[in-house]
Tab-separated table of C-alpha atoms and ligand atoms in Angstrom:
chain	number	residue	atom	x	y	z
A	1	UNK	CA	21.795	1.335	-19.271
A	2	UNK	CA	22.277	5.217	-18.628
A	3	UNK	CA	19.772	7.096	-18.738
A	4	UNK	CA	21.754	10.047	-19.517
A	5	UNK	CA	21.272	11.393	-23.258
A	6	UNK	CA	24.174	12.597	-25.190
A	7	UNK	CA	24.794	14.506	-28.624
A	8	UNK	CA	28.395	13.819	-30.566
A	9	UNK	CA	28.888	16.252	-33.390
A	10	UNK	CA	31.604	14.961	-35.868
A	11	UNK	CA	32.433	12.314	-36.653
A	12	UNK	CA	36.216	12.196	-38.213
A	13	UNK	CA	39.018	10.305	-37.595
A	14	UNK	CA	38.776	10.890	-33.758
A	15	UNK	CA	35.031	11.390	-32.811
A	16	UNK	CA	34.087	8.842	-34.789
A	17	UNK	CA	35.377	5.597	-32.120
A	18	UNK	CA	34.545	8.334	-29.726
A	19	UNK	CA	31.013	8.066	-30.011
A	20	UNK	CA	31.019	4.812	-30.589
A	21	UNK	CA	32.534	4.218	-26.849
A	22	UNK	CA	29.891	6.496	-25.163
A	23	UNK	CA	27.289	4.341	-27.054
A	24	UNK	CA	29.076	1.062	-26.066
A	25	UNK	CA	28.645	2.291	-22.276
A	26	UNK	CA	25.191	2.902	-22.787
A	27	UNK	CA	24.514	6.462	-22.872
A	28	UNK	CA	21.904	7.604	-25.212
A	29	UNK	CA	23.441	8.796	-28.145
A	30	UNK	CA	22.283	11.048	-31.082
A	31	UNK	CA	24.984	11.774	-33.812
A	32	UNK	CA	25.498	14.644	-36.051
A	33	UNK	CA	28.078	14.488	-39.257
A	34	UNK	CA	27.846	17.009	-41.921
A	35	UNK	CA	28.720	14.428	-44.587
A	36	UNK	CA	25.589	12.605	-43.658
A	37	UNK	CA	27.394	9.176	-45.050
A	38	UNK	CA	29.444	8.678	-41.532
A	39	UNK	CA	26.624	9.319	-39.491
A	40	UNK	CA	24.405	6.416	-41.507
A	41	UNK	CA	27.893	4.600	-40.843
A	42	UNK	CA	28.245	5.142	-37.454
A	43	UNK	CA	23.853	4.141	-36.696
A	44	UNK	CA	25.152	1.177	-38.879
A	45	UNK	CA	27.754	0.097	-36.269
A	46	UNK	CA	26.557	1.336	-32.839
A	47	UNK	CA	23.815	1.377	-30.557
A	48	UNK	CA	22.318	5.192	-31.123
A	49	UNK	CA	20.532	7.595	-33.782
A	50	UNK	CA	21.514	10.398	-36.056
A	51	UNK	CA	20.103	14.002	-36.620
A	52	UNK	CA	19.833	16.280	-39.380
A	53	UNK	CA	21.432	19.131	-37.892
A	54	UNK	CA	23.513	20.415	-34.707
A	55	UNK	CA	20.350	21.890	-33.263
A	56	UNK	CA	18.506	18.539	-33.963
A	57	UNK	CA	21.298	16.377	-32.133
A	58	UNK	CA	21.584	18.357	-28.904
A	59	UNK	CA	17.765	19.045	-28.344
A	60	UNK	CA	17.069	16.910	-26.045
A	61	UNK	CA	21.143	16.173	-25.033
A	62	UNK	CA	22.143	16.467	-21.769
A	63	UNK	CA	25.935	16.697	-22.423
A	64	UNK	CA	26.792	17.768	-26.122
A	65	UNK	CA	30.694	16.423	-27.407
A	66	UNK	CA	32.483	18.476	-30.519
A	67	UNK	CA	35.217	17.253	-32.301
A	68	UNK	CA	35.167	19.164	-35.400
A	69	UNK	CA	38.221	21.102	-36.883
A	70	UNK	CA	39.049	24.766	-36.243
A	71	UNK	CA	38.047	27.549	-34.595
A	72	UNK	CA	36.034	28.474	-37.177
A	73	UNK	CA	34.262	24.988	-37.397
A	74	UNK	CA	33.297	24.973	-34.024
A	75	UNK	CA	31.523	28.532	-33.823
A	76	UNK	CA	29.773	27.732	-36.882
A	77	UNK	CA	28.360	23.854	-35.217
A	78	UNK	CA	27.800	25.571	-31.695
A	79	UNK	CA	26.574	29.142	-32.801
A	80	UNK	CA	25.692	29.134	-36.207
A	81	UNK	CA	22.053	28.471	-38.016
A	82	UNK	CA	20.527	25.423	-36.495
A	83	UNK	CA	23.398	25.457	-34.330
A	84	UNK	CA	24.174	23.281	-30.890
A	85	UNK	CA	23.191	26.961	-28.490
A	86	UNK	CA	20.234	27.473	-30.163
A	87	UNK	CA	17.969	24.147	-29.008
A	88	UNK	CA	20.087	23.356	-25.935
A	89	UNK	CA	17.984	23.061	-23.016
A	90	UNK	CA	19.352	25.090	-20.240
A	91	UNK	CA	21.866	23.766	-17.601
A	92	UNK	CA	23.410	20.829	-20.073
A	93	UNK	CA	26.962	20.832	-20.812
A	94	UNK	CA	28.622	21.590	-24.002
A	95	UNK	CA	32.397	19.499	-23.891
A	96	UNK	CA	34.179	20.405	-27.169
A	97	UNK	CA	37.273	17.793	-27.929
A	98	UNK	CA	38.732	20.183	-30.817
A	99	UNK	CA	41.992	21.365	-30.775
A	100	UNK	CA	41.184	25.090	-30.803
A	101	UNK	CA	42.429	28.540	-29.694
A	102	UNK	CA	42.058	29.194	-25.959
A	103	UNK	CA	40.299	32.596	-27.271
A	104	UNK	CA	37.196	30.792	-29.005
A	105	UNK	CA	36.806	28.101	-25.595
A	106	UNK	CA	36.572	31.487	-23.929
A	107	UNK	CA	34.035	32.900	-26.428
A	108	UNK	CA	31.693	30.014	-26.139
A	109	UNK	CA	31.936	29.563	-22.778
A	110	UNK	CA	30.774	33.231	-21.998
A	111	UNK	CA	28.039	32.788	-24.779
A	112	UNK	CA	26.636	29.615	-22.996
A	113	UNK	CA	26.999	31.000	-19.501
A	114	UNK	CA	24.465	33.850	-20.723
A	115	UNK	CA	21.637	31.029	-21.530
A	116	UNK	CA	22.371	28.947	-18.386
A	117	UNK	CA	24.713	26.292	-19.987
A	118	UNK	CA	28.448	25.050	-19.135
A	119	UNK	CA	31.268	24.812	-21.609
A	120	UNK	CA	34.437	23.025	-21.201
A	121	UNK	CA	37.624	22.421	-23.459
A	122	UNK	CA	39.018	18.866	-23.488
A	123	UNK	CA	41.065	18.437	-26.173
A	124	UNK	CA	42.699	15.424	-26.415
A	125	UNK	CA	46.265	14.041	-27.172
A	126	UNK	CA	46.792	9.923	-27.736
A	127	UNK	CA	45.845	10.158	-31.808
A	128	UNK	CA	43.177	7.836	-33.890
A	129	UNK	CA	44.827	4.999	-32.042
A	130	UNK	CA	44.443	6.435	-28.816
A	131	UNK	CA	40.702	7.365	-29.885
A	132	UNK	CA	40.283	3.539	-30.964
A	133	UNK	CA	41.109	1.946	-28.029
A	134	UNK	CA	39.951	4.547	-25.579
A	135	UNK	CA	43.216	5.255	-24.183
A	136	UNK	CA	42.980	9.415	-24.957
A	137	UNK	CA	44.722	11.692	-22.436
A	138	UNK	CA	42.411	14.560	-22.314
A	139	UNK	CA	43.357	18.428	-20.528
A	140	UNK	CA	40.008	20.610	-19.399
A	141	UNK	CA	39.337	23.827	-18.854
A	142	UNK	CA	36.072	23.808	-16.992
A	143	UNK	CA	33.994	24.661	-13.626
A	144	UNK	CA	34.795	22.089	-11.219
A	145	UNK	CA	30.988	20.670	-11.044
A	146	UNK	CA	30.940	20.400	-14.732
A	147	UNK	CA	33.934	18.794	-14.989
A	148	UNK	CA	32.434	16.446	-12.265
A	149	UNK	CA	29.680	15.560	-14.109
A	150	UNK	CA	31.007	14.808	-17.583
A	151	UNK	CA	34.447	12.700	-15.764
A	152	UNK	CA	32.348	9.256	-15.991
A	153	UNK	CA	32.224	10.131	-19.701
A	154	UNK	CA	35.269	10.965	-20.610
A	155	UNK	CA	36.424	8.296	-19.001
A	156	UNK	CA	34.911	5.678	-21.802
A	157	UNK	CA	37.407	6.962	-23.927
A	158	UNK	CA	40.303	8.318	-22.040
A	159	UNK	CA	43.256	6.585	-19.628
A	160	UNK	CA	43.986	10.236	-18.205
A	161	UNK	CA	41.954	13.251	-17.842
A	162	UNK	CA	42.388	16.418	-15.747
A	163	UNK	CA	41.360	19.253	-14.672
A	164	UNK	CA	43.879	22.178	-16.129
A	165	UNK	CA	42.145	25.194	-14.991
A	166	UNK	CA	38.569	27.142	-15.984
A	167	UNK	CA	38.071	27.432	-19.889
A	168	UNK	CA	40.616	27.998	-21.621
A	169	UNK	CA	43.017	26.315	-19.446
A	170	UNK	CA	42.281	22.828	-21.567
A	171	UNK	CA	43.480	24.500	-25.068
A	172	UNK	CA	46.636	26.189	-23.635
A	173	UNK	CA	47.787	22.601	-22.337
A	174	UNK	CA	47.302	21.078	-25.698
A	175	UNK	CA	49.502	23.789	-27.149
A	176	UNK	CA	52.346	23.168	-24.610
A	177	UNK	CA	51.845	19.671	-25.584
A	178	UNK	CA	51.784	20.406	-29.633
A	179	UNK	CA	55.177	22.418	-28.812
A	180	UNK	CA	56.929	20.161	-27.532
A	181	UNK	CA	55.677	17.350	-29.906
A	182	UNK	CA	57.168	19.502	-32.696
A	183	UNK	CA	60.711	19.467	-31.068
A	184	UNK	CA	60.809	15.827	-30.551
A	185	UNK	CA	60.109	14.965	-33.653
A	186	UNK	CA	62.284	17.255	-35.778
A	187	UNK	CA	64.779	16.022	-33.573
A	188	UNK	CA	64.037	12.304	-34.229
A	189	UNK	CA	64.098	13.032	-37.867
A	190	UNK	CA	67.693	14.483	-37.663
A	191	UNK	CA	69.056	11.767	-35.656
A	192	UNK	CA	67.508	9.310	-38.037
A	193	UNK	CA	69.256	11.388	-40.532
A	194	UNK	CA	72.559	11.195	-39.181
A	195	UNK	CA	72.512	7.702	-38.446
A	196	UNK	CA	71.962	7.540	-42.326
A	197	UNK	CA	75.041	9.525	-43.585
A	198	UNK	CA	76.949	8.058	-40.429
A	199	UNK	CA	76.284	4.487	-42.886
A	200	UNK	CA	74.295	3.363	-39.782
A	201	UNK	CA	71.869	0.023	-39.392
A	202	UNK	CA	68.983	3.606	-38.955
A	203	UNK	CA	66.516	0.636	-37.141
A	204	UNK	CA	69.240	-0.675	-35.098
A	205	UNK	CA	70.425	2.730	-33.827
A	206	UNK	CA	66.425	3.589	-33.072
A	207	UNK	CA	66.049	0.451	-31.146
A	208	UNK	CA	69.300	1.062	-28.928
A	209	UNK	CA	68.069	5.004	-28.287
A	210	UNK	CA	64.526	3.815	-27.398
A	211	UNK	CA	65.541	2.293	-24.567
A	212	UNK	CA	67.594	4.910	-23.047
A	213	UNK	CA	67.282	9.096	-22.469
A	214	UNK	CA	66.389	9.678	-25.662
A	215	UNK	CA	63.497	7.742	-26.407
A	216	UNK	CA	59.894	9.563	-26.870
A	217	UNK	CA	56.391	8.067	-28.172
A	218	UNK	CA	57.429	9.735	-31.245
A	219	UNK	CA	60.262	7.404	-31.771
A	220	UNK	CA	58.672	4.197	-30.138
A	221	UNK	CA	55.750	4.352	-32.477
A	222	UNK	CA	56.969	6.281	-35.465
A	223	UNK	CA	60.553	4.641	-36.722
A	224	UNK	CA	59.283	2.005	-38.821
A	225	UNK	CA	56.747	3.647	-40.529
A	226	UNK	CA	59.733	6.308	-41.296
A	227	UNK	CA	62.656	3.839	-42.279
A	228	UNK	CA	59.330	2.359	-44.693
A	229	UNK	CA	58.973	5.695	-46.022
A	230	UNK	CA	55.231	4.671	-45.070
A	231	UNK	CA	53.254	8.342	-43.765
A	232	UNK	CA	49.831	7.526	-44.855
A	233	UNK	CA	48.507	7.312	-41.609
A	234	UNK	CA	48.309	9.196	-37.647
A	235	UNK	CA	48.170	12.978	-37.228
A	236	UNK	CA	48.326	15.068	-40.604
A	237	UNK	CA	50.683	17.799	-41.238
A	238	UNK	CA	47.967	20.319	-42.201
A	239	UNK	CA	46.171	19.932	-38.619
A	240	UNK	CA	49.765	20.050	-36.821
A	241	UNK	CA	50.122	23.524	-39.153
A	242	UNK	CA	46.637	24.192	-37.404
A	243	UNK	CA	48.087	23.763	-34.177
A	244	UNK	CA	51.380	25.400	-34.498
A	245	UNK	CA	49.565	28.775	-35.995
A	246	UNK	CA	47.254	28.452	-32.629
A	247	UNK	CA	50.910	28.185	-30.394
A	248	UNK	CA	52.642	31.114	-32.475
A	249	UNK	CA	49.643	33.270	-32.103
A	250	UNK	CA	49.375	32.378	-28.327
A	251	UNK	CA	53.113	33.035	-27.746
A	252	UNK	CA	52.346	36.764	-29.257
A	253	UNK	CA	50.415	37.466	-26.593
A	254	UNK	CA	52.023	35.544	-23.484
A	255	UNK	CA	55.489	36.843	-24.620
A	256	UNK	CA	56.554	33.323	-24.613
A	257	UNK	CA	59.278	32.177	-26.799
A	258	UNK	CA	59.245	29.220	-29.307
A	259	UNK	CA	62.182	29.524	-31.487
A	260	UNK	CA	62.208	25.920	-32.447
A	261	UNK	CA	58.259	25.847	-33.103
A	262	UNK	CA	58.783	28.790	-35.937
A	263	UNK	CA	61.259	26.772	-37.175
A	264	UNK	CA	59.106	23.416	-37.312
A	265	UNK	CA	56.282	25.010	-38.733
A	266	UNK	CA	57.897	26.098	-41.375
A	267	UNK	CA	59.183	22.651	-42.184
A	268	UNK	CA	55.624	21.472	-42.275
A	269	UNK	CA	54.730	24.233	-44.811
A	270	UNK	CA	57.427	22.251	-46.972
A	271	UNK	CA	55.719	19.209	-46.618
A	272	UNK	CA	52.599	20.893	-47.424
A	273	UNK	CA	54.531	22.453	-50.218
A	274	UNK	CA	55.469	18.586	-51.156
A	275	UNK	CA	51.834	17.411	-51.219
A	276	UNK	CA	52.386	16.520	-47.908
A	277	UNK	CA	49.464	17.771	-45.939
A	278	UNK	CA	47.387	14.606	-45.081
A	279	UNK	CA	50.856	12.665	-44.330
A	280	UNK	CA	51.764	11.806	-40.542
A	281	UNK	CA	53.602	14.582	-38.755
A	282	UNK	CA	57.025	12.103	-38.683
A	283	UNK	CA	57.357	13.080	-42.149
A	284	UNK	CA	59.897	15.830	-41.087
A	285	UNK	CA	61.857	13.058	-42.246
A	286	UNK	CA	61.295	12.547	-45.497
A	287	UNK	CA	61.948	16.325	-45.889
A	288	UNK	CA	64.985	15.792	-44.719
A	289	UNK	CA	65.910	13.078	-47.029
A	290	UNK	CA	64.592	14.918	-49.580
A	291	UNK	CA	66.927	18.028	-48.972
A	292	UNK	CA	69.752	15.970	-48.986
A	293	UNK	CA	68.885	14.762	-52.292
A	294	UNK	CA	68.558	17.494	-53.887
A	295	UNK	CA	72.227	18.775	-52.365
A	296	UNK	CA	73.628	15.216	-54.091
A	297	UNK	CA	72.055	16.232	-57.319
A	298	UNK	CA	73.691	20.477	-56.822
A	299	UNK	CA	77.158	19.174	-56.501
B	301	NAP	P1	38.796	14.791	-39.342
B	301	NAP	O1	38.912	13.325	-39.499
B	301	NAP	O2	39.183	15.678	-40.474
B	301	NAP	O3	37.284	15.101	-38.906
B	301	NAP	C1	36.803	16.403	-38.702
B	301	NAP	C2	35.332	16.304	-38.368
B	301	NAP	O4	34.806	17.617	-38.163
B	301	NAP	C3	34.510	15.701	-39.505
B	301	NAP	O5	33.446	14.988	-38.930
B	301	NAP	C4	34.009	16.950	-40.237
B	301	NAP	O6	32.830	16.732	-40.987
B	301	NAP	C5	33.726	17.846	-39.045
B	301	NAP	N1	33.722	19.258	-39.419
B	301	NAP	C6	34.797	20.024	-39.771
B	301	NAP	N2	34.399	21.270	-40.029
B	301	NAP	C7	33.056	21.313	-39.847
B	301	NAP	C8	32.087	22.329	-39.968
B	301	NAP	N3	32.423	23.583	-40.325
B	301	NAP	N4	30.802	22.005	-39.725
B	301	NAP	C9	30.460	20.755	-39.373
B	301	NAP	N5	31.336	19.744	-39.229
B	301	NAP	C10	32.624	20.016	-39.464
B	301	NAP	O7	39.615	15.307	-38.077
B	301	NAP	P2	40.053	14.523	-36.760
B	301	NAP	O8	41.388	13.912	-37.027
B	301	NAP	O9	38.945	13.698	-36.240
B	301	NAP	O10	40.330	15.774	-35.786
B	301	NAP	C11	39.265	16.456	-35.145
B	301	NAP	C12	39.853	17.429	-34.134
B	301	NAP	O11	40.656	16.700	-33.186
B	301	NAP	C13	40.772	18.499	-34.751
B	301	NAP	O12	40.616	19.719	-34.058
B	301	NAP	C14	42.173	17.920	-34.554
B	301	NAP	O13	43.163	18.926	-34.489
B	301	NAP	C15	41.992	17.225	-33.214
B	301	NAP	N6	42.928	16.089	-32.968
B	301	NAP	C16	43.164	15.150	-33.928
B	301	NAP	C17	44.059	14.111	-33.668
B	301	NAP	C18	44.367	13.041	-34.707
B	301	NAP	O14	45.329	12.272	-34.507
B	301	NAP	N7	43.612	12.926	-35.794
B	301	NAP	C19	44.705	14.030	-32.430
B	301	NAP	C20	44.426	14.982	-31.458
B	301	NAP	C21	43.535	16.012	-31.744
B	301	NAP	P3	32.920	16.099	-42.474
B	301	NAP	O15	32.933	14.623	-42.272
B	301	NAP	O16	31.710	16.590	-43.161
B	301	NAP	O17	34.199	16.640	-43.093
């Protein structure tokens, strides 16, 4: 048993298993959900209790995990009413596993260094699968003792985490990761595509590719679902639209330049456009397919 005592606020898709891992290894674990059905859920199927609020959860929490939505969503669980900052006992260690703006991991980390606490940004990469089996690779922006002290932790749920840089440094590694997601898969889409028109076995041409230069997780895990036209599932198109925003505004200030990102995100706001927003992010696609379509139909 540890004796350490742990807060997880959120319990979606992601920090949902998350939890439940920390629990499995024995930590002490209070959840928090704002749609109080998951938490009675997750008490249901783990080891642990739930609170009533942030401020409730993280009371007596050593280490406090986030894994809410945006920017927005995490100010209002860590700083809001009732909020995680305003019950936390001083010294613990706030680790927040959204994908965020590096701006707001620097905001809360100055607002818990001025009442004696530590922040770091770990988002993660690896998907609900990856959060499932507790194969996550997580990226941190932290102080090297804090990042110390939560590493057993993380490691309950992750097959690779590092140390990026201080806060900050965690976020700005997820967005080089989101930018170069969005390549792959447009590209994957087009290729799929091609090998279409080109009269192609699509699964057959996938299969050769995978095991050669071109192959990506993207394309290992996604081709089926795609040739199915199946995109209920994985990483939805309006947090990838999330992401991208987070990446363009980023890029404004860095100077950096990500034609092919613009482009991508404006694909997605197709999809959205479509209906699209809780599909899979491979659904790049199914826009495709359903642009050629519509050119069969014009001529
Ligand atoms: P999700 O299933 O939509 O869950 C979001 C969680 O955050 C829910 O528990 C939700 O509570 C809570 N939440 C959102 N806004 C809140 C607010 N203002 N106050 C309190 N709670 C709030 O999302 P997810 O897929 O787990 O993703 C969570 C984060 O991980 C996001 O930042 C996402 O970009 C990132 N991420 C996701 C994936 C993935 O494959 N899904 C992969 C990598 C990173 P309710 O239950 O009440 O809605």
């Amino acid at each position: 048993m540890n004796n350490q005592s742990v807060a997880f606020i959120g319990l979606g898709v992601m920090g949902y298993p998350m939890a439940g891992h920390l629990a499995k290894a024995g930590y002490k674990v209070t959840v928090y959900n704002r749609t109080q059905s998951k938490a009675e859920n997750w008490v249901k199927e783990y080891p642990g209790q739930m609170a009533a609020t942030p401020a409730q959860a993280a009371a007596e929490a050593d280490i406090v995990f986030t894994c809410v939505g945006n920017d927005e969503d995490l100010r209002s669980v860590a700083l809001g009413d009732e909020a995680i900052l305003s019950s936390l006992s001083k010294h613990s260690i706030i680790v927040d596993h959204s994908t965020t703006s590096a701006t707001v991991a620097r905001e809360l980390h100055q607002a818990c260094q001025a009442q004696n606490n530590h922040f770091i940004d770990a988002p993660v990469s690896g998907g609900q699968q990856g959060a499932e089996k507790g194969a996550l690779t997580i990226m941190c922006g932290a102080d090297e003792s804090s990042y110390e002290a939560v590493l057993p932790l993380l490691k309950c749920y992750a097959k690779a985490v590092t140390l990026m840089g201080p806060q900050g440094a965690g976020q700005l590694t997820k967005m080089c990761n989101q930018i170069a997601v969005a390549g792959v898969i447009q590209g994957l889409a087009e290729s799929m595509s091609f090998a279409e028109q080109a009269g192609l076995d699509v699964a057959k041409v996938v299969e050769v590719m995978s095991a050669g230069a071109a192959s990506s997780w993207q394309m290992v895990n996604r081709y089926q679902t795609m040739i199915k036209d199946d995109y209920n599932h994985g990483f939805a198109v309006d947090w990838m639209r999330k992401d991208l925003g987070i990446c363009l505004a980023e890029a404004k200030q860095n100077q950096a330049l990500l034609p092919v990102t613009e482009l991508v995100d404006q694909f997605y706001a197709d999809i959205q456009a479509m209906g699209g927003g809780r599909w899979d992010t491979s659904s790049l696609f199914k826009r495709l397919q359903a642009q050629k379509n519509k050119s069969n139909k014009n001529r």
